[in-house]
Coordinates of C-alpha atoms and ligand atoms in Angstrom, one line a residue:
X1 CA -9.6 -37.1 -5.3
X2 CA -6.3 -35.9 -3.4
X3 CA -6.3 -32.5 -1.7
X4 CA -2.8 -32.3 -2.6
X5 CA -3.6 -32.8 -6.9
X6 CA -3.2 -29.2 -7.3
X7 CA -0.2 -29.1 -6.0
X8 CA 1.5 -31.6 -7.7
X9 CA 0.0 -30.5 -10.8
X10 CA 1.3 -26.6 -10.3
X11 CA 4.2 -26.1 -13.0
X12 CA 4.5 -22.5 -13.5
X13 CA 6.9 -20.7 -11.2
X14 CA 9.3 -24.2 -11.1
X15 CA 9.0 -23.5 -15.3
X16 CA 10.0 -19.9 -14.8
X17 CA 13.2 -20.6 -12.2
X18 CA 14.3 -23.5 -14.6
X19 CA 14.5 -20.8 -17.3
X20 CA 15.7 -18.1 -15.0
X21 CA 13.0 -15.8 -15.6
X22 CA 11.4 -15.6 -11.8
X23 CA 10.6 -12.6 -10.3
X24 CA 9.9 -13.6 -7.2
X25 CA 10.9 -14.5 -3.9
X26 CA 14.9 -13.1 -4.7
X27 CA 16.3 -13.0 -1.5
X28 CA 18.4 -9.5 -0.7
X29 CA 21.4 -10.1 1.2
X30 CA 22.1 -6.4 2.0
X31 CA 20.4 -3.1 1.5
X32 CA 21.3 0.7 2.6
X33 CA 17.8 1.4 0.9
X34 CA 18.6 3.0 -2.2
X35 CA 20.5 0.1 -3.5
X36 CA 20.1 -3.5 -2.7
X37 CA 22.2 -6.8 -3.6
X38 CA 20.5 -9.9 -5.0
X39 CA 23.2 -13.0 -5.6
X40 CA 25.8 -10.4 -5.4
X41 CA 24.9 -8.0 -8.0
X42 CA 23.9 -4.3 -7.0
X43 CA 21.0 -2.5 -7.7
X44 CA 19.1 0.6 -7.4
X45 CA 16.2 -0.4 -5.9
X46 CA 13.5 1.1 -7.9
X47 CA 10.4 -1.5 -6.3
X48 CA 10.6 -0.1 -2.4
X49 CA 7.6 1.4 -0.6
X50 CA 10.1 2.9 1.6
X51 CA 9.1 6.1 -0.2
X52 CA 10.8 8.9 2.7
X53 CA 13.6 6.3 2.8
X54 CA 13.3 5.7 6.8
X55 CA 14.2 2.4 7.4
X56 CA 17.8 3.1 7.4
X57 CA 17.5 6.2 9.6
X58 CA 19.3 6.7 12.8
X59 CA 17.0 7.8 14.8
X60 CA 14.4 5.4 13.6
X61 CA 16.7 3.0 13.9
X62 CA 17.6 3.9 17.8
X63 CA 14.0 3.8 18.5
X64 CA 13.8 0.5 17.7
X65 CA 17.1 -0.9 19.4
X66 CA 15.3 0.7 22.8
X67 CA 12.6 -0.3 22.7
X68 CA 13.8 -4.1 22.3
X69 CA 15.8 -3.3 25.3
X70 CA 13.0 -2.0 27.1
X71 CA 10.2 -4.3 26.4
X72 CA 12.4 -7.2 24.7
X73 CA 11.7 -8.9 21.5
X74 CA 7.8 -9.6 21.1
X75 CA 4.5 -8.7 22.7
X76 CA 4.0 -12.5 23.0
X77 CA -0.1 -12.1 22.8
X78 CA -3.2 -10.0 21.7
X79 CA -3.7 -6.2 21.9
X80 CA -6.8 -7.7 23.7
X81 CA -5.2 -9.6 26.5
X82 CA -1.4 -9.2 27.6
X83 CA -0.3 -7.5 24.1
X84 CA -1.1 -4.0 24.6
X85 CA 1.9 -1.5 25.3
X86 CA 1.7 2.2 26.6
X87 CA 3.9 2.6 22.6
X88 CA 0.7 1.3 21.1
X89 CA -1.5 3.8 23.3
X90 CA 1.0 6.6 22.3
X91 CA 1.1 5.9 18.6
X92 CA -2.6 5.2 18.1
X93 CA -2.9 9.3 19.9
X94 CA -0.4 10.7 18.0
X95 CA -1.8 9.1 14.8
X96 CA -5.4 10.4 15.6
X97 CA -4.1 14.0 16.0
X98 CA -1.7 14.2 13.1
X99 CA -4.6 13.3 10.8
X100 CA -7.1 15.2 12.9
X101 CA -9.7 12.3 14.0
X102 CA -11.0 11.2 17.4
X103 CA -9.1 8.3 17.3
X104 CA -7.0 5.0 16.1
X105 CA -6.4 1.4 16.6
X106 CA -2.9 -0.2 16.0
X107 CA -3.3 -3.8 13.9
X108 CA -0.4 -6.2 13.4
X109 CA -0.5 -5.5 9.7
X110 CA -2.1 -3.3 7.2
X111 CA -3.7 -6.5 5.3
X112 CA -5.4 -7.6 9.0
X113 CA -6.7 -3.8 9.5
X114 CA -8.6 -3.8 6.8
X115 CA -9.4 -7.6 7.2
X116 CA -10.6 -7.3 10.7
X117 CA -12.3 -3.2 10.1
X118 CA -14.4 -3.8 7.1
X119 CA -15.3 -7.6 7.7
X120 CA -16.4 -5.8 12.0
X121 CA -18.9 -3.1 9.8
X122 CA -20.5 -5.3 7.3
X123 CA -23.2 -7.1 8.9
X124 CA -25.5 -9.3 7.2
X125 CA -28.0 -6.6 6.1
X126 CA -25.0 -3.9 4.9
X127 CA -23.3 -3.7 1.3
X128 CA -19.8 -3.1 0.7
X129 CA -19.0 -1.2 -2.1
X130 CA -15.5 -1.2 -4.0
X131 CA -13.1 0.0 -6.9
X132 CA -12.6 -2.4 -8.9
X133 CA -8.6 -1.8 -8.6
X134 CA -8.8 -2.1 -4.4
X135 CA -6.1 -3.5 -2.6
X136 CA -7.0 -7.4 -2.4
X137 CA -6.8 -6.9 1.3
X138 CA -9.9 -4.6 1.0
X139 CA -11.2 -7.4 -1.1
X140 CA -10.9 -10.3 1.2
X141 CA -12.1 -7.8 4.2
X142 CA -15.3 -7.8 2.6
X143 CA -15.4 -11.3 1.7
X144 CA -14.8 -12.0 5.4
X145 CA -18.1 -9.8 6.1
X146 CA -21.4 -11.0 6.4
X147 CA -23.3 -8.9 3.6
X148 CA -22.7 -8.1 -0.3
X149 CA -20.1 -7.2 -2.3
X150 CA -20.9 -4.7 -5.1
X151 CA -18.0 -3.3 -7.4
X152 CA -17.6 -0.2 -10.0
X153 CA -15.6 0.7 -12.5
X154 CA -12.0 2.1 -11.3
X155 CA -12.5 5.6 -10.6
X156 CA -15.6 5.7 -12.4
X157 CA -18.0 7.8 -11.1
X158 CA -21.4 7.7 -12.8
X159 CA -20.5 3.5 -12.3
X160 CA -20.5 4.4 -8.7
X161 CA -23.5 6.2 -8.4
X162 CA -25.2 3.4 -10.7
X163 CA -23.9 0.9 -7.7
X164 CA -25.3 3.4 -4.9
X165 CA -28.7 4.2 -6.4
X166 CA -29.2 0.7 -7.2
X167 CA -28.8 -0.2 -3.4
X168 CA -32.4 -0.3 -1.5
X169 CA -32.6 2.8 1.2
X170 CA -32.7 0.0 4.0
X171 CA -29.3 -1.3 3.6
X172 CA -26.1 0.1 5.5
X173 CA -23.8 0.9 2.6
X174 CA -19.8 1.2 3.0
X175 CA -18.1 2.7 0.1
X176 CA -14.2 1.7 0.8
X177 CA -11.5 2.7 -2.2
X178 CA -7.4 2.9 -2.3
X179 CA -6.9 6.9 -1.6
X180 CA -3.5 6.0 -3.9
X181 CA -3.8 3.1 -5.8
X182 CA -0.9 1.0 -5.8
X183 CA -0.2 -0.3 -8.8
X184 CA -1.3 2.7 -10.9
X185 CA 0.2 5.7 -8.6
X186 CA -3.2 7.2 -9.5
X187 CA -5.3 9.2 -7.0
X188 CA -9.1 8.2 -6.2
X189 CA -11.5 11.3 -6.6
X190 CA -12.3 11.4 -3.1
X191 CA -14.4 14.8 -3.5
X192 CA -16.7 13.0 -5.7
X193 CA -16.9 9.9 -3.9
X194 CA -17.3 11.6 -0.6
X195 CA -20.1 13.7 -1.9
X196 CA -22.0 11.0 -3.5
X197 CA -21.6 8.9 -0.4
X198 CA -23.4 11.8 1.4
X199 CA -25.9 12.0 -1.6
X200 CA -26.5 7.7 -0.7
X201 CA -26.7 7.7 3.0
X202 CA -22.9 5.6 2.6
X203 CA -19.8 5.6 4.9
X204 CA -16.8 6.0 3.5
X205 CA -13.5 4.4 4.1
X206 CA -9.8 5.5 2.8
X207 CA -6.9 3.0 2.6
X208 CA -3.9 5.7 2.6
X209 CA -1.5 2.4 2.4
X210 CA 0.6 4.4 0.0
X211 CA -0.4 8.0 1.1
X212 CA 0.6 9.1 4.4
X213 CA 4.1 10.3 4.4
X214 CA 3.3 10.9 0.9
X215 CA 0.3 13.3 0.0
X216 CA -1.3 15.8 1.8
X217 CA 1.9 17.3 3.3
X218 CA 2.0 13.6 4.2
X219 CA -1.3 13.5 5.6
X220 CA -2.5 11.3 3.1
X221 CA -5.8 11.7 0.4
X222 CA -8.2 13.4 2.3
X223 CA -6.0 16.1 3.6
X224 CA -4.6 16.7 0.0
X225 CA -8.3 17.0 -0.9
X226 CA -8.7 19.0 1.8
X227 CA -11.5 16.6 3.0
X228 CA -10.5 15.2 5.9
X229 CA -14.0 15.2 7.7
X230 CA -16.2 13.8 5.1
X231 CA -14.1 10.5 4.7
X232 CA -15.4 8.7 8.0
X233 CA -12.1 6.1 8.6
X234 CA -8.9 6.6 7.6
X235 CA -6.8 3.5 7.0
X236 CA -3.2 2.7 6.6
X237 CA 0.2 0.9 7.2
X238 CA 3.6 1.2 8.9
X239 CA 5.3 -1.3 6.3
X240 CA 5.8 1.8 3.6
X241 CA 6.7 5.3 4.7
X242 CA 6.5 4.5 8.3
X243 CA 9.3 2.3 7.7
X244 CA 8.2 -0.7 10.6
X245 CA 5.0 -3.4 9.8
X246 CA 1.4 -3.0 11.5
X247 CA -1.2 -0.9 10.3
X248 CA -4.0 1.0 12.0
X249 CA -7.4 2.7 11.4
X250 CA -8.9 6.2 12.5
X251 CA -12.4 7.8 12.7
X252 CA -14.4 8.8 15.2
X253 CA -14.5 7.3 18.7
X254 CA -17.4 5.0 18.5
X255 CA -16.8 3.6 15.5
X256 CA -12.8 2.9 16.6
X257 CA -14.3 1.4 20.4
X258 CA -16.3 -0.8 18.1
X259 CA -14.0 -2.1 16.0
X260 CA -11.8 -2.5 18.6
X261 CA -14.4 -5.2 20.4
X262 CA -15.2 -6.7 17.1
X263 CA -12.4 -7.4 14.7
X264 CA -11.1 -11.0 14.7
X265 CA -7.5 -10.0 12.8
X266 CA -6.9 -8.3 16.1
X267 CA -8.2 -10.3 19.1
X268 CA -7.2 -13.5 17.7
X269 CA -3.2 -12.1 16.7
X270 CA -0.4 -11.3 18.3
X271 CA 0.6 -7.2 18.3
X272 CA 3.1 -5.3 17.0
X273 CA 6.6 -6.1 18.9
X274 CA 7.6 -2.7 20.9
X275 CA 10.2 -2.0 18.2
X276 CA 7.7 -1.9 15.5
X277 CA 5.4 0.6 17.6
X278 CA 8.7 2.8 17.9
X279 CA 10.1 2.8 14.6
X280 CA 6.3 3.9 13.9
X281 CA 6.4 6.7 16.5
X282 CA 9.9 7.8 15.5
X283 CA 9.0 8.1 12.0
X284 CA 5.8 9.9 12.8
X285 CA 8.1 12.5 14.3
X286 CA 9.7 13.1 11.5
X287 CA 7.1 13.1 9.2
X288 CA 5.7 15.9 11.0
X289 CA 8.7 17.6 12.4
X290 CA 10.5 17.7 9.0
X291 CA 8.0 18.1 5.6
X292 CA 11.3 18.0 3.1
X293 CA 11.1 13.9 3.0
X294 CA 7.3 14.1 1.5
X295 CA 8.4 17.2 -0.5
X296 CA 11.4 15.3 -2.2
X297 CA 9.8 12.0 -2.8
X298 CA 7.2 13.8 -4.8
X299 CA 9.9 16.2 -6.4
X300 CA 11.6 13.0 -8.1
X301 CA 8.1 11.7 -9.1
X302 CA 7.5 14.8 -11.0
X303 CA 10.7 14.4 -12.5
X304 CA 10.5 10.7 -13.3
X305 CA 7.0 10.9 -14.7
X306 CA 7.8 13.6 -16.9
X307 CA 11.0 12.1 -18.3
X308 CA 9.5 8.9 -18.9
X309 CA 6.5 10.5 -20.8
X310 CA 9.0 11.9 -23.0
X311 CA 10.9 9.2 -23.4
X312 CA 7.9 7.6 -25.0
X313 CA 6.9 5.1 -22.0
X314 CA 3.2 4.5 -21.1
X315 CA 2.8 5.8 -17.6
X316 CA -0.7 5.8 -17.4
X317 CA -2.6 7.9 -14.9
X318 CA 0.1 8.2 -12.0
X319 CA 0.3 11.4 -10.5
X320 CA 2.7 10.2 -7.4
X321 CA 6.0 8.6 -6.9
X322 CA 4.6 5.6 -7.5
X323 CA 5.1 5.1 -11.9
X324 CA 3.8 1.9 -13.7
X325 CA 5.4 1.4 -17.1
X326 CA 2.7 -0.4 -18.7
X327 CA 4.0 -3.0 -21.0
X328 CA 0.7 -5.1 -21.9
X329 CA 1.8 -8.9 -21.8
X330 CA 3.3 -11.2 -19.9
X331 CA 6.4 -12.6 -21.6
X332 CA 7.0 -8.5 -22.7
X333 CA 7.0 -7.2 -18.9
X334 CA 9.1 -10.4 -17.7
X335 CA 11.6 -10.2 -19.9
X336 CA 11.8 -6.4 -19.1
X337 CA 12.2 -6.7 -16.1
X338 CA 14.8 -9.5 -16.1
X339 CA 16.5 -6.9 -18.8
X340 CA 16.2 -3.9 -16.6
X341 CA 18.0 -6.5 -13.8
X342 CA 20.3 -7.3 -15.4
X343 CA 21.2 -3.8 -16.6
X344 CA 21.1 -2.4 -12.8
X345 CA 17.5 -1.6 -11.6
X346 CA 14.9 -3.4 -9.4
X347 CA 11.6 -3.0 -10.8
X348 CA 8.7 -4.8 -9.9
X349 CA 6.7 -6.6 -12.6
X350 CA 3.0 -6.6 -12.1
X351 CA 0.8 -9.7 -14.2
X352 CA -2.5 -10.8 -14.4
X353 CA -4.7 -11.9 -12.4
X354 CA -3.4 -8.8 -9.9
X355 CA -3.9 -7.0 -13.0
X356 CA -6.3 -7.2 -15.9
X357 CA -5.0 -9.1 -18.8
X358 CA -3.4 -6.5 -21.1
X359 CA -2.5 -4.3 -18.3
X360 CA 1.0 -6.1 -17.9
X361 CA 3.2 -3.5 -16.3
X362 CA 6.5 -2.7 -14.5
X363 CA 5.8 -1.0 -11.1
X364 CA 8.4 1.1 -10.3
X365 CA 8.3 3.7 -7.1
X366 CA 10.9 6.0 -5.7
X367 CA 12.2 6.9 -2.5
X368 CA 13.2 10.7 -0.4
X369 CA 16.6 9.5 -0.2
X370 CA 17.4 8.5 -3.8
X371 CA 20.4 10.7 -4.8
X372 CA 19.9 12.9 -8.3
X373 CA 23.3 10.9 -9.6
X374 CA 20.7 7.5 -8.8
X375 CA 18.0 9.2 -10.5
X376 CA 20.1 9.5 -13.5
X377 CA 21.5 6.2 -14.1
X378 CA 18.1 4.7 -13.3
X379 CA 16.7 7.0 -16.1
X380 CA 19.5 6.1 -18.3
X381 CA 18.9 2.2 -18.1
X382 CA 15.4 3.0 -18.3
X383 CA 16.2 4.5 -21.8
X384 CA 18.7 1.6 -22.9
X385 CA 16.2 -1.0 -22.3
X386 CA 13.1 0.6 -23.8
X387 CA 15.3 1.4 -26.7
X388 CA 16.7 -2.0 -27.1
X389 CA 13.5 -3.5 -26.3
X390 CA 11.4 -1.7 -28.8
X391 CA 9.2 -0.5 -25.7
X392 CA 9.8 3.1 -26.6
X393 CA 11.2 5.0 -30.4
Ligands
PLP401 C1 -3.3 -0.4 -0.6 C2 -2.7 -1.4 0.4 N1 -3.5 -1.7 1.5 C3 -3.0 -2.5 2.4 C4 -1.8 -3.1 2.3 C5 -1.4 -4.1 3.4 O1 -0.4 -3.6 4.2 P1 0.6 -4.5 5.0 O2 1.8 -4.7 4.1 O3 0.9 -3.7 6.2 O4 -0.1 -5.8 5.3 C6 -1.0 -2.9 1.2 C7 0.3 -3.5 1.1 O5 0.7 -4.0 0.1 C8 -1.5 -2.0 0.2 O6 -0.7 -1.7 -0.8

């Protein structure tokens, strides 16, 4: 049989651009952040993980212009060999202190931190235990480890403690969950899971992908818990409020130096160019320097969430700027978001398999630097379409 059968014989997303129903892949031909043009035609850009709206700062984007100059364009090789700047050095100690562990490690992206941390822990004797609604880079980080996957229910609790009690007392067991998850905007119970962990002899590991900048005074889950020790590593990314790509990890010393000598995703990659490492570093400063950005983003959730609700929209669980509209089917949520397109907003839709079947929805997220007057119109299409759509009374 040919390799290549599959290929040949894979219809869908050629059906859907014949019919001009893609989603995908639309190429942006300018941006200011807030609003975006696709094939000429502008849009508030409702889809971004830009959530404090940095990537068009100043004096982010200075950082990055000298540190090119400085360093040039590319690292050119591994953290492990000639790869390794004194910018990685500083961000991975400015990380550590600003969310009060030992220390970090700087990956390439957020997807190889947690490919490279969780498949380094899990050894052949160890279980990995995970929300059903993790990240798939979580996922395929424990598929890369030697030893078991075991999942529970999404933010189930007595599900989870099923999982752990089930797990034989000889076993190293790894407990890793989304702090935010991404799709839902909805918060893990990190208290519960941290203290069954203890209860089970498991570590516990965060991915704050969508958190840091966000909750916690920008701190991420475990400081809005106010839990910072009991969660052992904290992950997370620079492509969303950090405004640059890479990703890094933080816990205690050992278990960073370990990681560090183990993961494949980052002795076998190239690092983060020196621009990346200072756009990270100069949106770390401002993060810390100036809490507004993490107090606005979450100011225009509030105020999204609850006009939505009212509106008659079903936003699920979200409790952050980030607001699924579910909408339950396929054909429904593409031809919502097509309408919403066309009408002025980019939205991203969300199908199955990423989510369960009948779980269809429209991810939409919001950024620090959206104005009101954007809010608004956003809200107002948002209306029109559910209206004319039947998605809402
Ligand atoms: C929860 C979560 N973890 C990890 C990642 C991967 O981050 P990156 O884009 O830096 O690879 C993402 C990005 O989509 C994410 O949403």
């Amino acid at each position: 049989m040919d390799l290549f059968e599959k290929c040949y014989g894979y219809t869908e997303a050629k059906d859907a651009i014949r019919d001009g129903v893609y989603p995908y892949f639309i190429p942006m031909t300018e941006t200011e952040g807030t609003e975006s043009v696709f094939h000429g035609h502008r849009l508030i850009m409702c889809g971004s993980n830009n959530y404090l709206g940095l990537t068009t700062d100043p004096r982010v984007q200075q950082a990055a212009i000298e540190a090119v100059r400085r360093f040039g364009t590319s690292c050119t090789g591994s953290r492990f060999l000639n790869g390794t700047l004194e910018l990685h050095e500083q961000l991975e100690h400015e990380l550590a202190e600003w969310l009060g562990k030992e220390a970090a490690l700087v990956f390439s992206t957020g997807m190889q931190t947690n490919l490279g941390t969780i498949s380094a822990l899990v050894a052949r004797n160890d279980i990995v235990i995970l929300d059903k609604d993790d990240h798939a880079s979580i996922v395929d980080g424990a598929r890369l480890g030697w030893g078991k996957t075991r999942r529970f229910r999404h933010n189930d609790m007595a599900d989870l403690k099923r999982v752990l009690s089930s797990i034989a007392e000889d076993k190293g067991k790894f407990v890793v969950v989304d702090g935010l998850f991404s799709m839902g905007g909805d918060l893990a119970p990190l208290p519960e899971i941290a203290a069954l962990c203890k209860k089970y002899g498991a570590r516990l590991m965060v991915d704050d992908a969508h958190s840091i900048g966000v909750m916690g005074g920008g701190r991420g889950t475990a400081a809005h818990f106010g839990i910072t020790e009991q969660v052992d590593l904290i992950m997370s990314t620079f492509s969303k409020s950090f405004a640059s790509l890479g990703g890094f990890i933080a816990g205690d010393e050992p278990i960073i130096h370990y990681v560090k000598h183990h993961a494949r995703s980052l002795i076998f990659s190239a690092s983060i160019p020196a621009s990346n490492a200072a756009a990270a570093l100069a949106a770390l400063k401002i993060m810390r320097d100036e809490p507004e950005h993490s107090a606005r983003v979450n100011a225009i959730g509030d105020r999204v969430r609850k006009e939505l609700s009212a509106m008659g929209f079903n936003i699920g669980h979200s409790v952050s700027p980030i607001i699924p509209i579910f909408i339950g089917d396929t054909p429904s949520t593409i031809l919502a978001w097509k309408t919403l397109f066309d009408a002025g907003v980019f939205v991203n839709p969300v199908l199955a398999p990423a989510v369960l079947a009948g779980q269809e929805l429209l991810r939409t997220s919001y950024m620090a630097s959206h104005t009101d007057a954007q809010i608004d119109r956003a809200l107002e299409i948002y209306r029109k379409v559910g209206k004319q759509l039947g998605l809402i009374p």
